[in-house]
mmCIF file of C-alpha atoms and ligand atoms in Angstrom:
data_model
loop_
_atom_site.group_PDB
_atom_site.id
_atom_site.type_symbol
_atom_site.label_atom_id
_atom_site.label_comp_id
_atom_site.label_asym_id
_atom_site.label_seq_id
_atom_site.Cartn_x
_atom_site.Cartn_y
_atom_site.Cartn_z
ATOM 1 C CA MET A 25 -178.105 -14.577 101.022
ATOM 2 C CA LYS A 26 -175.461 -15.079 103.669
ATOM 3 C CA LYS A 27 -172.927 -13.816 101.321
ATOM 4 C CA GLN A 28 -174.999 -10.715 100.596
ATOM 5 C CA ILE A 29 -175.334 -9.904 104.265
ATOM 6 C CA GLY A 30 -171.660 -10.276 104.570
ATOM 7 C CA LEU A 31 -171.100 -7.722 101.874
ATOM 8 C CA VAL A 32 -173.672 -5.352 103.280
ATOM 9 C CA GLY A 33 -171.987 -5.794 106.670
ATOM 10 C CA ILE A 34 -168.563 -4.991 105.297
ATOM 11 C CA LEU A 35 -169.830 -1.949 103.473
ATOM 12 C CA LEU A 36 -171.596 -0.777 106.584
ATOM 13 C CA MET A 37 -168.445 -1.225 108.640
ATOM 14 C CA MET A 38 -166.451 0.757 106.063
ATOM 15 C CA ALA A 39 -169.003 3.516 106.118
ATOM 16 C CA LEU A 40 -168.869 3.669 109.876
ATOM 17 C CA MET A 41 -165.099 3.778 109.806
ATOM 18 C CA VAL A 42 -165.101 6.700 107.363
ATOM 19 C CA LEU A 43 -167.730 8.503 109.497
ATOM 20 C CA GLY A 44 -165.727 7.828 112.601
ATOM 21 C CA ALA A 45 -162.656 9.288 111.090
ATOM 22 C CA CYS A 46 -164.623 12.446 110.104
ATOM 23 C CA GLY A 47 -166.219 12.786 113.495
ATOM 24 C CA GLN A 48 -162.969 12.314 115.403
ATOM 25 C CA LYS A 49 -161.425 15.525 114.109
ATOM 26 C CA GLU A 50 -157.965 15.676 115.587
ATOM 27 C CA ALA A 51 -157.962 18.196 118.429
ATOM 28 C CA PRO A 52 -155.651 21.125 117.602
ATOM 29 C CA LYS A 53 -152.472 21.252 119.588
ATOM 30 C CA LEU A 54 -152.458 24.290 121.816
ATOM 31 C CA LEU A 55 -149.493 26.136 123.197
ATOM 32 C CA GLU A 56 -148.971 27.264 126.815
ATOM 33 C CA GLU A 57 -147.151 30.342 125.545
ATOM 34 C CA PRO A 58 -149.144 31.908 122.692
ATOM 35 C CA TYR A 59 -147.905 33.672 119.533
ATOM 36 C CA TYR A 60 -148.357 37.299 120.604
ATOM 37 C CA GLN A 61 -148.272 40.667 118.949
ATOM 38 C CA GLU A 62 -149.119 44.173 120.140
ATOM 39 C CA LYS A 63 -149.735 47.141 117.900
ATOM 40 C CA PHE A 64 -150.748 50.731 118.480
ATOM 41 C CA LEU A 65 -153.946 50.980 116.379
ATOM 42 C CA LEU A 66 -157.383 52.628 116.800
ATOM 43 C CA GLY A 67 -155.784 54.980 119.282
ATOM 44 C CA THR A 68 -155.051 52.197 121.684
ATOM 45 C CA TYR A 69 -152.840 49.167 122.291
ATOM 46 C CA THR A 70 -154.302 46.211 120.346
ATOM 47 C CA ARG A 71 -153.155 42.742 121.316
ATOM 48 C CA ILE A 72 -153.764 39.319 119.812
ATOM 49 C CA ARG A 73 -152.708 36.010 121.337
ATOM 50 C CA VAL A 74 -152.972 32.832 119.226
ATOM 51 C CA TYR A 75 -152.669 29.486 121.051
ATOM 52 C CA ASP A 76 -152.831 27.049 118.114
ATOM 53 C CA GLU A 77 -149.509 25.532 117.238
ATOM 54 C CA GLY A 78 -148.291 26.530 113.839
ATOM 55 C CA LYS A 79 -150.816 29.377 113.423
ATOM 56 C CA GLU A 80 -148.535 32.365 113.983
ATOM 57 C CA GLU A 81 -149.145 33.528 110.492
ATOM 58 C CA ALA A 82 -152.817 34.262 111.351
ATOM 59 C CA LEU A 83 -151.667 37.346 113.282
ATOM 60 C CA LYS A 84 -150.840 39.153 110.050
ATOM 61 C CA PRO A 85 -154.243 39.190 108.369
ATOM 62 C CA ALA A 86 -155.864 39.805 111.741
ATOM 63 C CA PHE A 87 -153.918 42.984 112.335
ATOM 64 C CA ALA A 88 -154.370 43.997 108.667
ATOM 65 C CA ARG A 89 -158.136 43.850 109.211
ATOM 66 C CA ILE A 90 -157.911 46.096 112.279
ATOM 67 C CA LYS A 91 -155.912 48.607 110.262
ATOM 68 C CA GLU A 92 -158.200 48.448 107.261
ATOM 69 C CA LEU A 93 -161.444 49.018 109.224
ATOM 70 C CA GLY A 94 -159.799 51.581 111.545
ATOM 71 C CA ASP A 95 -158.794 53.656 108.480
ATOM 72 C CA LYS A 96 -162.303 53.530 107.098
ATOM 73 C CA ILE A 97 -164.029 54.533 110.350
ATOM 74 C CA THR A 98 -161.910 57.139 112.067
ATOM 75 C CA ILE A 99 -163.039 60.757 112.138
ATOM 76 C CA ASN A 100 -159.696 61.901 113.509
ATOM 77 C CA GLN A 101 -158.086 61.516 110.080
ATOM 78 C CA LYS A 102 -158.994 63.076 106.800
ATOM 79 C CA GLY A 103 -160.149 60.832 103.968
ATOM 80 C CA SER A 104 -161.771 58.011 105.873
ATOM 81 C CA GLU A 105 -165.217 56.851 104.724
ATOM 82 C CA ILE A 106 -166.874 58.267 107.776
ATOM 83 C CA ASP A 107 -164.952 61.504 107.426
ATOM 84 C CA GLU A 108 -166.260 61.727 103.807
ATOM 85 C CA LEU A 109 -169.809 60.977 104.947
ATOM 86 C CA ASN A 110 -169.559 63.877 107.486
ATOM 87 C CA ALA A 111 -167.911 66.230 104.912
ATOM 88 C CA GLN A 112 -170.919 65.732 102.626
ATOM 89 C CA ALA A 113 -173.564 66.446 105.299
ATOM 90 C CA GLY A 114 -176.297 68.560 103.818
ATOM 91 C CA ILE A 115 -174.754 68.153 100.368
ATOM 92 C CA LYS A 116 -175.126 64.679 98.977
ATOM 93 C CA PRO A 117 -175.372 60.936 99.751
ATOM 94 C CA VAL A 118 -172.042 59.103 100.009
ATOM 95 C CA LYS A 119 -171.363 55.596 98.810
ATOM 96 C CA VAL A 120 -169.643 53.531 101.515
ATOM 97 C CA SER A 121 -168.080 50.057 101.517
ATOM 98 C CA LYS A 122 -170.092 47.068 102.537
ATOM 99 C CA ASP A 123 -168.411 46.853 105.913
ATOM 100 C CA ILE A 124 -169.197 50.449 106.786
ATOM 101 C CA TYR A 125 -172.710 50.277 105.415
ATOM 102 C CA TYR A 126 -173.411 47.322 107.807
ATOM 103 C CA LEU A 127 -171.789 49.103 110.738
ATOM 104 C CA LEU A 128 -173.769 52.312 110.104
ATOM 105 C CA LYS A 129 -177.077 50.381 109.988
ATOM 106 C CA GLU A 130 -176.212 48.594 113.201
ATOM 107 C CA ALA A 131 -175.476 51.932 114.816
ATOM 108 C CA TYR A 132 -178.755 53.277 113.545
ATOM 109 C CA GLU A 133 -180.587 50.312 115.092
ATOM 110 C CA TYR A 134 -178.910 50.917 118.410
ATOM 111 C CA THR A 135 -179.821 54.509 118.350
ATOM 112 C CA GLU A 136 -183.508 53.776 117.645
ATOM 113 C CA GLU A 137 -183.665 51.024 120.245
ATOM 114 C CA THR A 138 -182.136 52.947 123.048
ATOM 115 C CA ASP A 139 -184.102 56.097 122.298
ATOM 116 C CA GLU A 140 -180.829 58.022 121.651
ATOM 117 C CA ALA A 141 -179.101 57.010 124.843
ATOM 118 C CA PHE A 142 -176.707 55.594 122.302
ATOM 119 C CA ASN A 143 -176.656 58.133 119.503
ATOM 120 C CA MET A 144 -174.651 57.531 116.347
ATOM 121 C CA ALA A 145 -175.233 61.202 115.413
ATOM 122 C CA ILE A 146 -173.709 62.550 118.636
ATOM 123 C CA GLY A 147 -170.602 63.825 116.705
ATOM 124 C CA ALA A 148 -171.528 67.579 116.869
ATOM 125 C CA ILE A 149 -171.356 67.317 120.664
ATOM 126 C CA THR A 150 -168.335 64.971 120.914
ATOM 127 C CA GLN A 151 -166.314 67.098 118.505
ATOM 128 C CA LEU A 152 -167.161 70.217 120.449
ATOM 129 C CA TRP A 153 -165.870 68.865 123.732
ATOM 130 C CA ARG A 154 -163.116 66.731 122.272
ATOM 131 C CA ILE A 155 -162.656 64.701 125.442
ATOM 132 C CA GLY A 156 -159.511 62.604 125.331
ATOM 133 C CA PHE A 157 -157.745 64.973 122.936
ATOM 134 C CA ASP A 158 -155.188 67.652 123.759
ATOM 135 C CA ASP A 159 -157.615 70.374 122.704
ATOM 136 C CA ALA A 160 -160.500 69.177 124.974
ATOM 137 C CA ARG A 161 -162.413 72.037 126.628
ATOM 138 C CA LYS A 162 -165.741 72.831 128.232
ATOM 139 C CA PRO A 163 -167.847 74.639 125.599
ATOM 140 C CA SER A 164 -170.123 77.549 126.355
ATOM 141 C CA GLN A 165 -173.840 76.853 126.769
ATOM 142 C CA ALA A 166 -174.488 78.671 123.505
ATOM 143 C CA GLU A 167 -172.178 76.382 121.641
ATOM 144 C CA ILE A 168 -173.801 73.297 123.209
ATOM 145 C CA ASP A 169 -177.238 74.561 122.317
ATOM 146 C CA GLU A 170 -176.174 75.122 118.752
ATOM 147 C CA ALA A 171 -174.555 71.609 118.494
ATOM 148 C CA LEU A 172 -177.697 69.995 119.962
ATOM 149 C CA LYS A 173 -179.602 71.075 116.910
ATOM 150 C CA HIS A 174 -177.398 68.815 114.765
ATOM 151 C CA ILE A 175 -177.607 65.416 116.428
ATOM 152 C CA ASP A 176 -180.859 64.108 115.134
ATOM 153 C CA TYR A 177 -180.290 60.637 113.742
ATOM 154 C CA ARG A 178 -183.695 60.639 112.007
ATOM 155 C CA LYS A 179 -182.021 62.884 109.422
ATOM 156 C CA ILE A 180 -179.760 60.055 108.390
ATOM 157 C CA GLU A 181 -180.998 58.420 105.162
ATOM 158 C CA PHE A 182 -180.003 54.979 103.967
ATOM 159 C CA ASN A 183 -180.320 53.632 100.428
ATOM 160 C CA ASP A 184 -179.870 49.869 100.413
ATOM 161 C CA LYS A 185 -179.838 49.583 96.672
ATOM 162 C CA ASP A 186 -177.009 52.122 96.110
ATOM 163 C CA GLN A 187 -175.360 51.386 99.442
ATOM 164 C CA THR A 188 -175.299 55.131 100.123
ATOM 165 C CA VAL A 189 -175.827 57.175 103.231
ATOM 166 C CA PHE A 190 -176.866 60.778 103.493
ATOM 167 C CA LEU A 191 -176.693 63.093 106.429
ATOM 168 C CA LYS A 192 -179.451 65.418 105.347
ATOM 169 C CA GLU A 193 -178.393 68.435 107.320
ATOM 170 C CA LYS A 194 -175.235 70.524 107.353
ATOM 171 C CA GLY A 195 -173.344 70.319 110.622
ATOM 172 C CA MET A 196 -174.284 66.704 111.323
ATOM 173 C CA ILE A 197 -171.412 64.385 112.390
ATOM 174 C CA VAL A 198 -171.589 60.663 112.696
ATOM 175 C CA ASP A 199 -169.342 59.269 115.506
ATOM 176 C CA LEU A 200 -168.926 55.546 115.631
ATOM 177 C CA GLY A 201 -166.445 55.604 118.544
ATOM 178 C CA ALA A 202 -168.862 53.768 120.757
ATOM 179 C CA ILE A 203 -169.201 50.594 118.650
ATOM 180 C CA ALA A 204 -166.288 50.617 116.169
ATOM 181 C CA LYS A 205 -163.953 48.601 118.383
ATOM 182 C CA GLY A 206 -166.599 46.031 119.077
ATOM 183 C CA TYR A 207 -167.338 45.548 115.458
ATOM 184 C CA ILE A 208 -163.711 45.346 114.595
ATOM 185 C CA THR A 209 -163.169 42.753 117.369
ATOM 186 C CA ASP A 210 -165.867 40.553 115.795
ATOM 187 C CA GLU A 211 -164.193 40.953 112.410
ATOM 188 C CA VAL A 212 -160.745 39.965 113.800
ATOM 189 C CA VAL A 213 -162.285 36.838 115.331
ATOM 190 C CA LYS A 214 -163.786 35.957 111.937
ATOM 191 C CA VAL A 215 -160.353 36.334 110.280
ATOM 192 C CA LEU A 216 -158.698 34.141 112.987
ATOM 193 C CA LYS A 217 -161.357 31.407 112.550
ATOM 194 C CA LYS A 218 -160.912 31.530 108.797
ATOM 195 C CA GLU A 219 -157.199 30.963 109.344
ATOM 196 C CA GLY A 220 -157.979 27.878 111.309
ATOM 197 C CA VAL A 221 -157.370 29.316 114.796
ATOM 198 C CA THR A 222 -159.410 27.731 117.587
ATOM 199 C CA SER A 223 -157.984 29.284 120.715
ATOM 200 C CA ALA A 224 -157.122 32.941 120.989
ATOM 201 C CA ILE A 225 -157.589 36.193 122.901
ATOM 202 C CA VAL A 226 -158.228 39.379 121.066
ATOM 203 C CA ASP A 227 -157.908 42.599 123.041
ATOM 204 C CA LEU A 228 -158.562 45.911 121.489
ATOM 205 C CA GLY A 229 -158.202 48.090 124.398
ATOM 206 C CA GLY A 230 -161.299 47.541 126.449
ATOM 207 C CA ASN A 231 -162.835 45.159 124.006
ATOM 208 C CA VAL A 232 -161.781 41.549 124.725
ATOM 209 C CA TYR A 233 -162.861 38.356 122.976
ATOM 210 C CA VAL A 234 -161.904 34.875 124.158
ATOM 211 C CA LEU A 235 -162.033 32.353 121.370
ATOM 212 C CA GLY A 236 -162.453 28.632 122.198
ATOM 213 C CA HIS A 237 -161.091 27.269 125.459
ATOM 214 C CA SER A 238 -157.896 27.776 127.422
ATOM 215 C CA PRO A 239 -154.841 25.619 126.421
ATOM 216 C CA ARG A 240 -155.142 23.962 129.770
ATOM 217 C CA GLY A 241 -157.895 21.709 128.410
ATOM 218 C CA GLU A 242 -161.224 21.402 126.645
ATOM 219 C CA LYS A 243 -163.179 21.892 129.862
ATOM 220 C CA THR A 244 -161.102 24.817 131.003
ATOM 221 C CA PRO A 245 -162.612 28.286 130.265
ATOM 222 C CA TRP A 246 -160.546 31.445 130.035
ATOM 223 C CA ASN A 247 -160.169 33.422 133.224
ATOM 224 C CA ILE A 248 -160.944 37.035 132.255
ATOM 225 C CA GLY A 249 -159.840 39.913 134.434
ATOM 226 C CA ILE A 250 -162.410 42.664 134.757
ATOM 227 C CA GLN A 251 -160.762 46.101 134.429
ATOM 228 C CA ASP A 252 -160.894 48.518 137.241
ATOM 229 C CA PRO A 253 -162.570 51.559 135.641
ATOM 230 C CA ASN A 254 -161.019 53.821 138.313
ATOM 231 C CA LYS A 255 -157.437 52.947 137.526
ATOM 232 C CA SER A 256 -155.351 52.753 134.422
ATOM 233 C CA ARG A 257 -155.683 49.693 132.244
ATOM 234 C CA GLY A 258 -154.189 46.587 133.765
ATOM 235 C CA SER A 259 -155.528 46.514 137.283
ATOM 236 C CA ILE A 260 -158.588 44.367 137.895
ATOM 237 C CA VAL A 261 -161.708 44.344 140.041
ATOM 238 C CA GLY A 262 -162.241 40.625 139.767
ATOM 239 C CA SER A 263 -162.622 37.945 137.144
ATOM 240 C CA ILE A 264 -165.072 35.606 135.342
ATOM 241 C CA LYS A 265 -164.619 32.383 133.521
ATOM 242 C CA GLU A 266 -165.901 32.198 129.886
ATOM 243 C CA THR A 267 -165.400 30.568 126.510
ATOM 244 C CA ASN A 268 -166.353 32.154 123.140
ATOM 245 C CA LYS A 269 -167.531 35.363 124.763
ATOM 246 C CA THR A 270 -166.625 39.035 124.641
ATOM 247 C CA VAL A 271 -166.144 41.348 127.589
ATOM 248 C CA VAL A 272 -166.424 45.064 126.829
ATOM 249 C CA THR A 273 -165.549 47.665 129.392
ATOM 250 C CA SER A 274 -166.346 51.277 129.427
ATOM 251 C CA GLY A 275 -165.251 53.638 132.207
ATOM 252 C CA ILE A 276 -165.344 57.318 133.002
ATOM 253 C CA TYR A 277 -161.903 57.735 134.304
ATOM 254 C CA GLU A 278 -160.030 56.739 131.264
ATOM 255 C CA ARG A 279 -160.703 59.833 129.234
ATOM 256 C CA TYR A 280 -161.962 62.938 130.989
ATOM 257 C CA LEU A 281 -161.564 66.658 131.333
ATOM 258 C CA GLU A 282 -161.307 68.487 134.644
ATOM 259 C CA VAL A 283 -162.611 72.036 134.857
ATOM 260 C CA ASP A 284 -163.028 73.914 138.143
ATOM 261 C CA GLY A 285 -162.726 70.686 140.167
ATOM 262 C CA LYS A 286 -165.468 68.913 138.176
ATOM 263 C CA THR A 287 -164.693 66.022 135.887
ATOM 264 C CA TYR A 288 -166.385 65.516 132.481
ATOM 265 C CA HIS A 289 -166.045 62.086 130.890
ATOM 266 C CA HIS A 290 -166.650 60.956 127.348
ATOM 267 C CA ILE A 291 -170.186 59.505 127.050
ATOM 268 C CA PHE A 292 -172.737 62.115 126.303
ATOM 269 C CA ASN A 293 -176.399 62.694 126.969
ATOM 270 C CA SER A 294 -178.155 63.608 123.703
ATOM 271 C CA LYS A 295 -180.735 65.705 125.630
ATOM 272 C CA THR A 296 -178.336 67.972 127.482
ATOM 273 C CA GLY A 297 -175.058 67.867 125.575
ATOM 274 C CA TYR A 298 -173.226 67.137 128.798
ATOM 275 C CA PRO A 299 -171.730 63.779 129.886
ATOM 276 C CA TYR A 300 -174.074 61.406 131.801
ATOM 277 C CA ASP A 301 -173.696 61.986 135.489
ATOM 278 C CA ASN A 302 -174.950 59.084 137.695
ATOM 279 C CA ASP A 303 -173.635 56.357 139.985
ATOM 280 C CA ILE A 304 -171.830 54.420 137.241
ATOM 281 C CA ALA A 305 -168.049 54.612 137.256
ATOM 282 C CA GLY A 306 -167.677 51.814 134.762
ATOM 283 C CA VAL A 307 -169.444 48.765 133.269
ATOM 284 C CA SER A 308 -168.323 45.566 131.645
ATOM 285 C CA ILE A 309 -170.752 43.746 129.350
ATOM 286 C CA ILE A 310 -170.318 40.037 128.817
ATOM 287 C CA THR A 311 -171.983 38.775 125.628
ATOM 288 C CA ASN A 312 -171.517 36.831 122.410
ATOM 289 C CA LYS A 313 -170.886 39.573 119.895
ATOM 290 C CA SER A 314 -168.487 42.372 120.690
ATOM 291 C CA ILE A 315 -170.439 44.922 118.638
ATOM 292 C CA ASP A 316 -173.439 44.304 120.955
ATOM 293 C CA GLY A 317 -171.191 44.469 124.064
ATOM 294 C CA ASP A 318 -169.851 47.801 122.888
ATOM 295 C CA GLY A 319 -173.219 49.195 122.029
ATOM 296 C CA LEU A 320 -174.604 48.199 125.403
ATOM 297 C CA SER A 321 -171.569 49.349 127.344
ATOM 298 C CA THR A 322 -172.338 52.850 126.037
ATOM 299 C CA SER A 323 -176.150 52.674 126.234
ATOM 300 C CA VAL A 324 -176.375 51.677 129.915
ATOM 301 C CA PHE A 325 -174.466 54.812 130.932
ATOM 302 C CA ALA A 326 -177.736 56.635 130.460
ATOM 303 C CA MET A 327 -179.517 54.382 132.970
ATOM 304 C CA GLY A 328 -177.539 54.285 136.176
ATOM 305 C CA VAL A 329 -176.758 51.017 137.990
ATOM 306 C CA LYS A 330 -180.219 49.966 139.138
ATOM 307 C CA GLU A 331 -181.996 50.421 135.772
ATOM 308 C CA GLY A 332 -178.914 49.171 133.956
ATOM 309 C CA LEU A 333 -178.929 45.827 135.863
ATOM 310 C CA GLU A 334 -182.602 45.390 135.088
ATOM 311 C CA TYR A 335 -182.176 46.290 131.428
ATOM 312 C CA ILE A 336 -179.448 43.689 130.953
ATOM 313 C CA GLU A 337 -181.360 41.042 132.943
ATOM 314 C CA ASP A 338 -184.368 41.584 130.730
ATOM 315 C CA MET A 339 -182.401 40.507 127.681
ATOM 316 C CA ASP A 340 -182.902 36.802 127.307
ATOM 317 C CA ASP A 341 -179.736 35.987 125.234
ATOM 318 C CA GLY A 342 -177.305 35.320 128.036
ATOM 319 C CA THR A 343 -175.973 38.794 128.170
ATOM 320 C CA ASN A 344 -174.557 39.840 131.529
ATOM 321 C CA ALA A 345 -173.020 42.904 133.095
ATOM 322 C CA ILE A 346 -170.733 44.010 135.907
ATOM 323 C CA PHE A 347 -171.338 47.586 137.194
ATOM 324 C CA ILE A 348 -168.883 49.503 139.247
ATOM 325 C CA THR A 349 -170.007 52.523 141.140
ATOM 326 C CA LYS A 350 -168.331 55.721 142.065
ATOM 327 C CA GLU A 351 -168.508 54.463 145.654
ATOM 328 C CA ASP A 352 -166.366 51.437 144.872
ATOM 329 C CA LYS A 353 -169.161 48.962 144.943
ATOM 330 C CA VAL A 354 -169.582 46.074 142.433
ATOM 331 C CA TYR A 355 -173.004 44.798 141.162
ATOM 332 C CA VAL A 356 -173.400 41.896 138.803
ATOM 333 C CA THR A 357 -176.472 40.636 136.934
ATOM 334 C CA LYS A 358 -178.099 37.384 138.097
ATOM 335 C CA GLY A 359 -176.652 35.231 135.377
ATOM 336 C CA ILE A 360 -173.094 35.618 136.563
ATOM 337 C CA GLN A 361 -173.523 35.794 140.362
ATOM 338 C CA ASN A 362 -171.795 32.480 140.825
ATOM 339 C CA ASN A 363 -169.192 33.118 138.056
ATOM 340 C CA PHE A 364 -167.829 36.553 138.983
ATOM 341 C CA GLU A 365 -165.044 36.436 141.552
ATOM 342 C CA LEU A 366 -164.162 39.623 143.340
ATOM 343 C CA ASP A 367 -160.436 40.350 143.771
ATOM 344 C CA LYS A 368 -160.018 40.607 147.554
ATOM 345 C CA ASN A 369 -157.134 43.161 147.111
ATOM 346 C CA SER A 370 -158.928 45.408 144.712
ATOM 347 C CA GLY A 371 -160.471 47.674 147.349
ATOM 348 C CA TYR A 372 -163.956 46.988 146.040
ATOM 349 C CA THR A 373 -166.842 45.280 147.776
ATOM 350 C CA MET A 374 -170.049 43.708 146.457
ATOM 351 C CA GLY A 375 -173.001 46.081 146.773
ATOM 352 C CA ASN A 376 -176.433 45.337 148.094
ATOM 353 C CA ARG A 377 -179.093 45.683 145.420
ATOM 354 C CA ASP A 378 -181.767 46.661 147.775
ATOM 355 C CA GLU A 379 -179.864 49.796 148.546
ATOM 356 C CA LEU A 380 -179.781 51.030 144.987
ATOM 357 C CA LYS A 381 -181.866 54.047 144.146
HETATM 358 P P1 ADP B 27 -164.201 53.618 124.817
HETATM 359 O O1 ADP B 27 -163.775 52.152 124.560
HETATM 360 O O2 ADP B 27 -163.372 54.523 124.039
HETATM 361 O O3 ADP B 27 -164.365 53.988 126.271
HETATM 362 P P2 ADP B 27 -167.045 53.668 124.527
HETATM 363 O O4 ADP B 27 -167.620 52.449 123.983
HETATM 364 O O5 ADP B 27 -167.254 53.954 125.923
HETATM 365 O O6 ADP B 27 -165.575 53.723 124.101
HETATM 366 O O7 ADP B 27 -167.613 54.846 123.628
HETATM 367 C C1 ADP B 27 -167.256 56.165 123.925
HETATM 368 C C2 ADP B 27 -167.213 56.979 122.608
HETATM 369 O O8 ADP B 27 -168.420 56.956 122.004
HETATM 370 C C3 ADP B 27 -166.900 58.397 122.813
HETATM 371 O O9 ADP B 27 -165.488 58.614 122.853
HETATM 372 C C4 ADP B 27 -167.515 59.103 121.649
HETATM 373 O O10 ADP B 27 -166.760 58.966 120.531
HETATM 374 C C5 ADP B 27 -168.769 58.222 121.448
HETATM 375 N N1 ADP B 27 -169.990 58.664 122.197
HETATM 376 C C6 ADP B 27 -170.050 59.512 123.299
HETATM 377 N N2 ADP B 27 -171.305 59.583 123.715
HETATM 378 C C7 ADP B 27 -172.105 58.827 122.933
HETATM 379 C C8 ADP B 27 -173.424 58.464 122.871
HETATM 380 N N3 ADP B 27 -174.331 58.955 123.686
HETATM 381 N N4 ADP B 27 -173.860 57.603 121.902
HETATM 382 C C9 ADP B 27 -172.976 57.054 121.070
HETATM 383 N N5 ADP B 27 -171.644 57.328 121.027
HETATM 384 C C10 ADP B 27 -171.214 58.186 121.990
HETATM 385 MG MG1 MG B 28 -169.210 51.233 123.765
#
């Protein structure tokens, strides 16, 4: 009997040792100076920093994924999947790849949920104005009225079985510019994780994702600068501390057109065919998935700051937002009031919510 207990005891001890070894996964060694690459893709500078020692090779498949998806989604290049979908509007359904089918369905959901504040079928309007391109112009009212007839997302038909999508009316144009970068950011993070990366920063021009924690230690989050929407990329309004989160920024001064002293930016109202015009100069959304951050960063433009704050605070999944007004005031949702730190030299001040209209 004694002997038996001894045996059981030894077996138990061995089992515990094995378990212990599994549980005590060796912490990856992180670098102070990351492996870093920058490429001009998706019409912007895309940057990836990998902090895991020995994981430089992960940069390659990560950038390859950006290029692959960008080529499928763009409507500024002939032959992409979305370009083909648009070319067949009113003619026939188009089979798309699994990635793009998923993205189109997500875009459809956003369009429905936001009652077209976010509208995946806004292309007839955006292609008419072409804000951000050399040939941008203010169209005539007649042109806008005509384009408004072709932005009804309800005329987009999905067939799950065949993985086809059909724009049922000629003149319809799908534009995924408002969520493509968010989706691609999430896909890049997936690639990095698959390659064994635990600590990284992905920055696709306005879409940032911080993976894991900073190399300074397990308890040290990343310090993320919040872009100043009134200045070129690089200057910041303040910062927040996060791990495994995405920060997506959308601003009106990055791409705009000026006509007769009036500026027209690049996020459009589906009802009027003109850009939204309210107190928002820019917004940063902080959330778990970049596709959601991107979708929301566009959607809240329809709401203005007051309603936008309430909308984000009503979401109960830890999503937060930082709004910057045309009057250089900053407003943050309740969840990050103690996290957001204003940059004293930014020229911005924290706004008083009671004064919002
Ligand atoms: P960016 O990072 O380029 O600022 P945003 O996420 O702010 O991107 O999205 C802006 C882009 O979304 C526009 O350039 C256009 O392609 C598209 N877009 C404009 N208005 C809308 C809208 N109401 N709904 C969905 N997409 C829009
Ligand atoms: Mg967006």
